[in-house]
């Protein structure tokens, strides 16, 4: 009776039987790791595509804005909005990317590192349980705020600062006979109002980058000195 029950359970739950077999489990782990690594690489490529679009937009707008004194300066501000939108899109993609990167890091920290150096304990005692729960119910590992902050620090704040400085130079250099506030006006919106809006926007970006918070993304290439494992005795 017990054998029949075990056979039926194995038929309906093959994963349980694989979990008891070391050779089967190593195969499952290998396939799972390669799958997660491929998905991480795919999402990393999507992040790079968004960054490429942003750099292309910045180059095109700056080239056009400075090509003639008759071209309006506010086109650069339109570029600021466009790059800000790209940053938002890339932050959403980064949250998806981080899901698969976190799984890959879990394999590396708690499986491969322990295989290579069994003298140390695993980083997470319940890593198989955590990974199994995440496969059953996938969840984001970081908030949207952290994702936006990460992408700003990595690339987008620099691009937006370049656009902001270019706009200031464009306003000041191409209208020498007009006051700075008058040259910065956009349609019926006065120059001082435009300066306040632009200043508030950049102040918000800096606040997002510098806002103190606990990092939720799994650590990788963060604090610490450069490794010496390549050094020869």
PDB file of N, CA and C in Angstrom, residues 68-159:
ATOM      1  N   UNK A  68      21.794  76.700 -35.251  1.00  0.00           N
ATOM      2  CA  UNK A  68      21.352  78.015 -35.740  1.00  0.00           C
ATOM      3  C   UNK A  68      20.825  78.846 -34.581  1.00  0.00           C
ATOM      4  N   UNK A  69      21.120  80.154 -34.567  1.00  0.00           N
ATOM      5  CA  UNK A  69      20.580  81.016 -33.506  1.00  0.00           C
ATOM      6  C   UNK A  69      19.057  81.121 -33.549  1.00  0.00           C
ATOM      7  N   UNK A  70      18.457  80.796 -34.675  1.00  0.00           N
ATOM      8  CA  UNK A  70      17.001  80.895 -34.807  1.00  0.00           C
ATOM      9  C   UNK A  70      16.266  79.702 -34.203  1.00  0.00           C
ATOM     10  N   UNK A  71      16.972  78.633 -33.934  1.00  0.00           N
ATOM     11  CA  UNK A  71      16.312  77.465 -33.334  1.00  0.00           C
ATOM     12  C   UNK A  71      15.973  77.757 -31.879  1.00  0.00           C
ATOM     13  N   UNK A  72      14.756  77.449 -31.442  1.00  0.00           N
ATOM     14  CA  UNK A  72      14.337  77.792 -30.075  1.00  0.00           C
ATOM     15  C   UNK A  72      15.099  76.982 -29.018  1.00  0.00           C
ATOM     16  N   UNK A  73      15.387  77.652 -27.908  1.00  0.00           N
ATOM     17  CA  UNK A  73      16.147  77.005 -26.834  1.00  0.00           C
ATOM     18  C   UNK A  73      15.329  75.948 -26.105  1.00  0.00           C
ATOM     19  N   UNK A  74      14.004  76.103 -26.115  1.00  0.00           N
ATOM     20  CA  UNK A  74      13.184  75.183 -25.324  1.00  0.00           C
ATOM     21  C   UNK A  74      13.166  73.762 -25.895  1.00  0.00           C
ATOM     22  N   UNK A  75      13.709  73.587 -27.101  1.00  0.00           N
ATOM     23  CA  UNK A  75      13.822  72.229 -27.624  1.00  0.00           C
ATOM     24  C   UNK A  75      14.721  71.379 -26.708  1.00  0.00           C
ATOM     25  N   UNK A  76      15.715  72.024 -26.095  1.00  0.00           N
ATOM     26  CA  UNK A  76      16.581  71.298 -25.161  1.00  0.00           C
ATOM     27  C   UNK A  76      15.774  70.843 -23.947  1.00  0.00           C
ATOM     28  N   UNK A  77      14.817  71.672 -23.513  1.00  0.00           N
ATOM     29  CA  UNK A  77      13.966  71.272 -22.392  1.00  0.00           C
ATOM     30  C   UNK A  77      13.064  70.111 -22.781  1.00  0.00           C
ATOM     31  N   UNK A  78      12.634  70.093 -24.034  1.00  0.00           N
ATOM     32  CA  UNK A  78      11.878  68.937 -24.525  1.00  0.00           C
ATOM     33  C   UNK A  78      12.756  67.682 -24.453  1.00  0.00           C
ATOM     34  N   UNK A  79      14.041  67.869 -24.776  1.00  0.00           N
ATOM     35  CA  UNK A  79      14.979  66.750 -24.657  1.00  0.00           C
ATOM     36  C   UNK A  79      15.125  66.283 -23.217  1.00  0.00           C
ATOM     37  N   UNK A  80      15.095  67.221 -22.271  1.00  0.00           N
ATOM     38  CA  UNK A  80      15.153  66.848 -20.849  1.00  0.00           C
ATOM     39  C   UNK A  80      13.968  65.965 -20.486  1.00  0.00           C
ATOM     40  N   UNK A  81      12.777  66.344 -20.952  1.00  0.00           N
ATOM     41  CA  UNK A  81      11.588  65.529 -20.681  1.00  0.00           C
ATOM     42  C   UNK A  81      11.697  64.156 -21.332  1.00  0.00           C
ATOM     43  N   UNK A  82      12.222  64.119 -22.560  1.00  0.00           N
ATOM     44  CA  UNK A  82      12.365  62.841 -23.269  1.00  0.00           C
ATOM     45  C   UNK A  82      13.330  61.919 -22.534  1.00  0.00           C
ATOM     46  N   UNK A  83      14.466  62.451 -22.101  1.00  0.00           N
ATOM     47  CA  UNK A  83      15.442  61.640 -21.381  1.00  0.00           C
ATOM     48  C   UNK A  83      14.881  61.203 -20.027  1.00  0.00           C
ATOM     49  N   UNK A  84      14.118  62.083 -19.384  1.00  0.00           N
ATOM     50  CA  UNK A  84      13.467  61.700 -18.137  1.00  0.00           C
ATOM     51  C   UNK A  84      12.501  60.546 -18.337  1.00  0.00           C
ATOM     52  N   UNK A  85      11.774  60.555 -19.461  1.00  0.00           N
ATOM     53  CA  UNK A  85      10.864  59.457 -19.775  1.00  0.00           C
ATOM     54  C   UNK A  85      11.647  58.166 -20.032  1.00  0.00           C
ATOM     55  N   UNK A  86      12.775  58.282 -20.739  1.00  0.00           N
ATOM     56  CA  UNK A  86      13.613  57.098 -20.955  1.00  0.00           C
ATOM     57  C   UNK A  86      14.112  56.534 -19.626  1.00  0.00           C
ATOM     58  N   UNK A  87      14.455  57.424 -18.687  1.00  0.00           N
ATOM     59  CA  UNK A  87      14.902  56.984 -17.375  1.00  0.00           C
ATOM     60  C   UNK A  87      13.800  56.199 -16.660  1.00  0.00           C
ATOM     61  N   UNK A  88      12.575  56.669 -16.767  1.00  0.00           N
ATOM     62  CA  UNK A  88      11.440  55.978 -16.143  1.00  0.00           C
ATOM     63  C   UNK A  88      11.231  54.599 -16.777  1.00  0.00           C
ATOM     64  N   UNK A  89      11.313  54.544 -18.096  1.00  0.00           N
ATOM     65  CA  UNK A  89      11.159  53.266 -18.795  1.00  0.00           C
ATOM     66  C   UNK A  89      12.264  52.298 -18.395  1.00  0.00           C
ATOM     67  N   UNK A  90      13.494  52.809 -18.339  1.00  0.00           N
ATOM     68  CA  UNK A  90      14.614  51.939 -17.996  1.00  0.00           C
ATOM     69  C   UNK A  90      14.537  51.481 -16.548  1.00  0.00           C
ATOM     70  N   UNK A  91      14.004  52.324 -15.664  1.00  0.00           N
ATOM     71  CA  UNK A  91      13.838  51.907 -14.268  1.00  0.00           C
ATOM     72  C   UNK A  91      12.856  50.748 -14.162  1.00  0.00           C
ATOM     73  N   UNK A  92      11.790  50.796 -14.947  1.00  0.00           N
ATOM     74  CA  UNK A  92      10.834  49.682 -14.954  1.00  0.00           C
ATOM     75  C   UNK A  92      11.505  48.414 -15.467  1.00  0.00           C
ATOM     76  N   UNK A  93      12.306  48.540 -16.504  1.00  0.00           N
ATOM     77  CA  UNK A  93      13.030  47.375 -17.026  1.00  0.00           C
ATOM     78  C   UNK A  93      14.065  46.877 -16.022  1.00  0.00           C
ATOM     79  N   UNK A  94      14.666  47.795 -15.296  1.00  0.00           N
ATOM     80  CA  UNK A  94      15.671  47.410 -14.317  1.00  0.00           C
ATOM     81  C   UNK A  94      15.063  46.561 -13.205  1.00  0.00           C
ATOM     82  N   UNK A  95      13.830  46.838 -12.827  1.00  0.00           N
ATOM     83  CA  UNK A  95      13.169  46.026 -11.802  1.00  0.00           C
ATOM     84  C   UNK A  95      13.001  44.588 -12.282  1.00  0.00           C
ATOM     85  N   UNK A  96      12.641  44.420 -13.563  1.00  0.00           N
ATOM     86  CA  UNK A  96      12.545  43.064 -14.113  1.00  0.00           C
ATOM     87  C   UNK A  96      13.918  42.407 -14.183  1.00  0.00           C
ATOM     88  N   UNK A  97      14.891  43.158 -14.640  1.00  0.00           N
ATOM     89  CA  UNK A  97      16.260  42.632 -14.721  1.00  0.00           C
ATOM     90  C   UNK A  97      16.759  42.188 -13.357  1.00  0.00           C
ATOM     91  N   UNK A  98      16.440  42.953 -12.328  1.00  0.00           N
ATOM     92  CA  UNK A  98      16.940  42.650 -10.992  1.00  0.00           C
ATOM     93  C   UNK A  98      16.357  41.352 -10.443  1.00  0.00           C
ATOM     94  N   UNK A  99      15.164  40.970 -10.880  1.00  0.00           N
ATOM     95  CA  UNK A  99      14.572  39.697 -10.441  1.00  0.00           C
ATOM     96  C   UNK A  99      15.473  38.537 -10.829  1.00  0.00           C
ATOM     97  N   UNK A 100      15.895  38.522 -12.091  1.00  0.00           N
ATOM     98  CA  UNK A 100      16.711  37.413 -12.585  1.00  0.00           C
ATOM     99  C   UNK A 100      18.153  37.526 -12.101  1.00  0.00           C
ATOM    100  N   UNK A 101      18.655  38.755 -11.943  1.00  0.00           N
ATOM    101  CA  UNK A 101      20.001  38.945 -11.405  1.00  0.00           C
ATOM    102  C   UNK A 101      20.066  38.455  -9.966  1.00  0.00           C
ATOM    103  N   UNK A 102      18.993  38.700  -9.195  1.00  0.00           N
ATOM    104  CA  UNK A 102      18.966  38.247  -7.808  1.00  0.00           C
ATOM    105  C   UNK A 102      18.989  36.720  -7.732  1.00  0.00           C
ATOM    106  N   UNK A 103      18.268  36.061  -8.642  1.00  0.00           N
ATOM    107  CA  UNK A 103      18.283  34.598  -8.647  1.00  0.00           C
ATOM    108  C   UNK A 103      19.661  34.066  -9.026  1.00  0.00           C
ATOM    109  N   UNK A 104      20.274  34.684 -10.016  1.00  0.00           N
ATOM    110  CA  UNK A 104      21.623  34.257 -10.421  1.00  0.00           C
ATOM    111  C   UNK A 104      22.595  34.419  -9.260  1.00  0.00           C
ATOM    112  N   UNK A 105      22.506  35.532  -8.560  1.00  0.00           N
ATOM    113  CA  UNK A 105      23.391  35.767  -7.425  1.00  0.00           C
ATOM    114  C   UNK A 105      23.136  34.760  -6.307  1.00  0.00           C
ATOM    115  N   UNK A 106      21.889  34.334  -6.143  1.00  0.00           N
ATOM    116  CA  UNK A 106      21.573  33.340  -5.125  1.00  0.00           C
ATOM    117  C   UNK A 106      22.268  32.018  -5.441  1.00  0.00           C
ATOM    118  N   UNK A 107      22.232  31.625  -6.701  1.00  0.00           N
ATOM    119  CA  UNK A 107      22.956  30.420  -7.118  1.00  0.00           C
ATOM    120  C   UNK A 107      24.457  30.580  -6.863  1.00  0.00           C
ATOM    121  N   UNK A 108      24.997  31.727  -7.239  1.00  0.00           N
ATOM    122  CA  UNK A 108      26.439  31.937  -7.117  1.00  0.00           C
ATOM    123  C   UNK A 108      26.887  31.966  -5.658  1.00  0.00           C
ATOM    124  N   UNK A 109      26.121  32.659  -4.819  1.00  0.00           N
ATOM    125  CA  UNK A 109      26.501  32.808  -3.418  1.00  0.00           C
ATOM    126  C   UNK A 109      26.351  31.517  -2.629  1.00  0.00           C
ATOM    127  N   UNK A 110      25.252  30.808  -2.853  1.00  0.00           N
ATOM    128  CA  UNK A 110      24.896  29.702  -1.967  1.00  0.00           C
ATOM    129  C   UNK A 110      25.120  28.320  -2.552  1.00  0.00           C
ATOM    130  N   UNK A 111      25.413  28.224  -3.837  1.00  0.00           N
ATOM    131  CA  UNK A 111      25.680  26.920  -4.429  1.00  0.00           C
ATOM    132  C   UNK A 111      27.118  26.846  -4.935  1.00  0.00           C
ATOM    133  N   UNK A 112      27.437  27.659  -5.936  1.00  0.00           N
ATOM    134  CA  UNK A 112      28.751  27.562  -6.563  1.00  0.00           C
ATOM    135  C   UNK A 112      29.874  27.974  -5.616  1.00  0.00           C
ATOM    136  N   UNK A 113      29.660  29.029  -4.831  1.00  0.00           N
ATOM    137  CA  UNK A 113      30.700  29.459  -3.894  1.00  0.00           C
ATOM    138  C   UNK A 113      30.976  28.371  -2.863  1.00  0.00           C
ATOM    139  N   UNK A 114      29.918  27.685  -2.413  1.00  0.00           N
ATOM    140  CA  UNK A 114      30.088  26.630  -1.422  1.00  0.00           C
ATOM    141  C   UNK A 114      30.741  25.393  -2.025  1.00  0.00           C
ATOM    142  N   UNK A 115      30.470  25.130  -3.301  1.00  0.00           N
ATOM    143  CA  UNK A 115      31.119  24.007  -3.977  1.00  0.00           C
ATOM    144  C   UNK A 115      32.616  24.267  -4.113  1.00  0.00           C
ATOM    145  N   UNK A 116      32.980  25.488  -4.459  1.00  0.00           N
ATOM    146  CA  UNK A 116      34.386  25.838  -4.656  1.00  0.00           C
ATOM    147  C   UNK A 116      35.144  25.948  -3.343  1.00  0.00           C
ATOM    148  N   UNK A 117      34.441  26.387  -2.286  1.00  0.00           N
ATOM    149  CA  UNK A 117      35.096  26.556  -0.982  1.00  0.00           C
ATOM    150  C   UNK A 117      34.161  26.052   0.114  1.00  0.00           C
ATOM    151  N   UNK A 118      34.126  24.743   0.351  1.00  0.00           N
ATOM    152  CA  UNK A 118      33.208  24.180   1.349  1.00  0.00           C
ATOM    153  C   UNK A 118      33.554  24.554   2.791  1.00  0.00           C
ATOM    154  N   UNK A 119      34.709  25.179   3.002  1.00  0.00           N
ATOM    155  CA  UNK A 119      35.112  25.517   4.368  1.00  0.00           C
ATOM    156  C   UNK A 119      34.241  26.609   4.968  1.00  0.00           C
ATOM    157  N   UNK A 120      33.591  27.398   4.123  1.00  0.00           N
ATOM    158  CA  UNK A 120      32.731  28.475   4.600  1.00  0.00           C
ATOM    159  C   UNK A 120      31.271  28.054   4.513  1.00  0.00           C
ATOM    160  N   UNK A 121      30.456  28.652   5.354  1.00  0.00           N
ATOM    161  CA  UNK A 121      29.026  28.348   5.334  1.00  0.00           C
ATOM    162  C   UNK A 121      28.338  29.146   4.223  1.00  0.00           C
ATOM    163  N   UNK A 122      27.139  28.722   3.873  1.00  0.00           N
ATOM    164  CA  UNK A 122      26.393  29.420   2.828  1.00  0.00           C
ATOM    165  C   UNK A 122      25.896  30.752   3.362  1.00  0.00           C
ATOM    166  N   UNK A 123      25.654  31.691   2.434  1.00  0.00           N
ATOM    167  CA  UNK A 123      25.182  33.018   2.819  1.00  0.00           C
ATOM    168  C   UNK A 123      23.771  32.963   3.382  1.00  0.00           C
ATOM    169  N   UNK A 124      22.930  32.116   2.789  1.00  0.00           N
ATOM    170  CA  UNK A 124      21.529  32.000   3.209  1.00  0.00           C
ATOM    171  C   UNK A 124      21.219  30.529   3.479  1.00  0.00           C
ATOM    172  N   UNK A 125      20.914  30.220   4.730  1.00  0.00           N
ATOM    173  CA  UNK A 125      20.659  28.835   5.101  1.00  0.00           C
ATOM    174  C   UNK A 125      19.447  28.259   4.378  1.00  0.00           C
ATOM    175  N   UNK A 126      18.466  29.085   4.129  1.00  0.00           N
ATOM    176  CA  UNK A 126      17.223  28.614   3.507  1.00  0.00           C
ATOM    177  C   UNK A 126      17.128  29.066   2.047  1.00  0.00           C
ATOM    178  N   UNK A 127      18.258  29.066   1.353  1.00  0.00           N
ATOM    179  CA  UNK A 127      18.251  29.624  -0.001  1.00  0.00           C
ATOM    180  C   UNK A 127      17.396  28.794  -0.958  1.00  0.00           C
ATOM    181  N   UNK A 128      17.357  27.478  -0.794  1.00  0.00           N
ATOM    182  CA  UNK A 128      16.531  26.647  -1.680  1.00  0.00           C
ATOM    183  C   UNK A 128      15.050  26.935  -1.449  1.00  0.00           C
ATOM    184  N   UNK A 129      14.682  27.133  -0.182  1.00  0.00           N
ATOM    185  CA  UNK A 129      13.295  27.475   0.133  1.00  0.00           C
ATOM    186  C   UNK A 129      12.932  28.836  -0.450  1.00  0.00           C
ATOM    187  N   UNK A 130      13.842  29.816  -0.294  1.00  0.00           N
ATOM    188  CA  UNK A 130      13.590  31.160  -0.826  1.00  0.00           C
ATOM    189  C   UNK A 130      13.450  31.134  -2.340  1.00  0.00           C
ATOM    190  N   UNK A 131      14.328  30.368  -3.005  1.00  0.00           N
ATOM    191  CA  UNK A 131      14.269  30.289  -4.455  1.00  0.00           C
ATOM    192  C   UNK A 131      12.996  29.583  -4.911  1.00  0.00           C
ATOM    193  N   UNK A 132      12.624  28.520  -4.209  1.00  0.00           N
ATOM    194  CA  UNK A 132      11.395  27.814  -4.547  1.00  0.00           C
ATOM    195  C   UNK A 132      10.171  28.698  -4.393  1.00  0.00           C
ATOM    196  N   UNK A 133      10.126  29.491  -3.328  1.00  0.00           N
ATOM    197  CA  UNK A 133       8.998  30.406  -3.122  1.00  0.00           C
ATOM    198  C   UNK A 133       8.944  31.467  -4.214  1.00  0.00           C
ATOM    199  N   UNK A 134      10.130  31.909  -4.648  1.00  0.00           N
ATOM    200  CA  UNK A 134      10.154  32.935  -5.688  1.00  0.00           C
ATOM    201  C   UNK A 134       9.726  32.360  -7.037  1.00  0.00           C
ATOM    202  N   UNK A 135      10.013  31.103  -7.283  1.00  0.00           N
ATOM    203  CA  UNK A 135       9.525  30.459  -8.508  1.00  0.00           C
ATOM    204  C   UNK A 135       8.008  30.282  -8.461  1.00  0.00           C
ATOM    205  N   UNK A 136       7.489  29.967  -7.277  1.00  0.00           N
ATOM    206  CA  UNK A 136       6.040  29.804  -7.155  1.00  0.00           C
ATOM    207  C   UNK A 136       5.312  31.142  -7.267  1.00  0.00           C
ATOM    208  N   UNK A 137       5.880  32.153  -6.629  1.00  0.00           N
ATOM    209  CA  UNK A 137       5.235  33.475  -6.613  1.00  0.00           C
ATOM    210  C   UNK A 137       6.292  34.546  -6.870  1.00  0.00           C
ATOM    211  N   UNK A 138       6.622  34.790  -8.149  1.00  0.00           N
ATOM    212  CA  UNK A 138       7.666  35.785  -8.455  1.00  0.00           C
ATOM    213  C   UNK A 138       7.279  37.180  -7.959  1.00  0.00           C
ATOM    214  N   UNK A 139       8.230  37.875  -7.397  1.00  0.00           N
ATOM    215  CA  UNK A 139       8.002  39.226  -6.899  1.00  0.00           C
ATOM    216  C   UNK A 139       9.185  40.119  -7.273  1.00  0.00           C
ATOM    217  N   UNK A 140       8.911  41.424  -7.371  1.00  0.00           N
ATOM    218  CA  UNK A 140       9.999  42.378  -7.546  1.00  0.00           C
ATOM    219  C   UNK A 140      10.833  42.426  -6.278  1.00  0.00           C
ATOM    220  N   UNK A 141      12.125  42.646  -6.439  1.00  0.00           N
ATOM    221  CA  UNK A 141      13.033  42.674  -5.303  1.00  0.00           C
ATOM    222  C   UNK A 141      13.348  44.089  -4.836  1.00  0.00           C
ATOM    223  N   UNK A 142      13.080  45.084  -5.671  1.00  0.00           N
ATOM    224  CA  UNK A 142      13.365  46.471  -5.308  1.00  0.00           C
ATOM    225  C   UNK A 142      12.156  47.332  -5.649  1.00  0.00           C
ATOM    226  N   UNK A 143      12.090  48.491  -5.014  1.00  0.00           N
ATOM    227  CA  UNK A 143      11.008  49.423  -5.282  1.00  0.00           C
ATOM    228  C   UNK A 143      11.295  50.237  -6.535  1.00  0.00           C
ATOM    229  N   UNK A 144      10.266  50.878  -7.051  1.00  0.00           N
ATOM    230  CA  UNK A 144      10.445  51.747  -8.213  1.00  0.00           C
ATOM    231  C   UNK A 144      11.346  52.930  -7.867  1.00  0.00           C
ATOM    232  N   UNK A 145      11.252  53.414  -6.633  1.00  0.00           N
ATOM    233  CA  UNK A 145      12.096  54.534  -6.203  1.00  0.00           C
ATOM    234  C   UNK A 145      13.565  54.150  -6.291  1.00  0.00           C
ATOM    235  N   UNK A 146      13.908  52.960  -5.792  1.00  0.00           N
ATOM    236  CA  UNK A 146      15.305  52.530  -5.849  1.00  0.00           C
ATOM    237  C   UNK A 146      15.760  52.315  -7.289  1.00  0.00           C
ATOM    238  N   UNK A 147      14.869  51.799  -8.126  1.00  0.00           N
ATOM    239  CA  UNK A 147      15.221  51.576  -9.530  1.00  0.00           C
ATOM    240  C   UNK A 147      15.520  52.903 -10.232  1.00  0.00           C
ATOM    241  N   UNK A 148      14.671  53.916 -10.010  1.00  0.00           N
ATOM    242  CA  UNK A 148      14.899  55.229 -10.619  1.00  0.00           C
ATOM    243  C   UNK A 148      16.203  55.824 -10.099  1.00  0.00           C
ATOM    244  N   UNK A 149      16.427  55.724  -8.793  1.00  0.00           N
ATOM    245  CA  UNK A 149      17.653  56.262  -8.206  1.00  0.00           C
ATOM    246  C   UNK A 149      18.883  55.586  -8.793  1.00  0.00           C
ATOM    247  N   UNK A 150      18.816  54.282  -8.981  1.00  0.00           N
ATOM    248  CA  UNK A 150      19.943  53.542  -9.548  1.00  0.00           C
ATOM    249  C   UNK A 150      20.266  53.995 -10.955  1.00  0.00           C
ATOM    250  N   UNK A 151      19.231  54.130 -11.798  1.00  0.00           N
ATOM    251  CA  UNK A 151      19.475  54.519 -13.189  1.00  0.00           C
ATOM    252  C   UNK A 151      19.946  55.967 -13.284  1.00  0.00           C
ATOM    253  N   UNK A 152      19.464  56.823 -12.374  1.00  0.00           N
ATOM    254  CA  UNK A 152      19.962  58.203 -12.355  1.00  0.00           C
ATOM    255  C   UNK A 152      21.435  58.230 -12.004  1.00  0.00           C
ATOM    256  N   UNK A 153      21.833  57.485 -10.984  1.00  0.00           N
ATOM    257  CA  UNK A 153      23.240  57.491 -10.580  1.00  0.00           C
ATOM    258  C   UNK A 153      24.129  56.902 -11.661  1.00  0.00           C
ATOM    259  N   UNK A 154      23.651  55.882 -12.338  1.00  0.00           N
ATOM    260  CA  UNK A 154      24.484  55.183 -13.309  1.00  0.00           C
ATOM    261  C   UNK A 154      24.737  55.992 -14.573  1.00  0.00           C
ATOM    262  N   UNK A 155      23.686  56.646 -15.107  1.00  0.00           N
ATOM    263  CA  UNK A 155      23.838  57.295 -16.408  1.00  0.00           C
ATOM    264  C   UNK A 155      22.973  58.536 -16.580  1.00  0.00           C
ATOM    265  N   UNK A 156      21.726  58.502 -16.115  1.00  0.00           N
ATOM    266  CA  UNK A 156      20.776  59.528 -16.546  1.00  0.00           C
ATOM    267  C   UNK A 156      20.978  60.881 -15.898  1.00  0.00           C
ATOM    268  N   UNK A 157      21.462  60.930 -14.671  1.00  0.00           N
ATOM    269  CA  UNK A 157      21.719  62.236 -14.068  1.00  0.00           C
ATOM    270  C   UNK A 157      22.797  62.968 -14.847  1.00  0.00           C
ATOM    271  N   UNK A 158      23.817  62.247 -15.295  1.00  0.00           N
ATOM    272  CA  UNK A 158      24.879  62.876 -16.090  1.00  0.00           C
ATOM    273  C   UNK A 158      24.325  63.419 -17.403  1.00  0.00           C
ATOM    274  N   UNK A 159      23.475  62.636 -18.080  1.00  0.00           N
ATOM    275  CA  UNK A 159      22.888  63.108 -19.338  1.00  0.00           C
ATOM    276  C   UNK A 159      22.008  64.328 -19.112  1.00  0.00           C
TER     277      UNK A 159
END
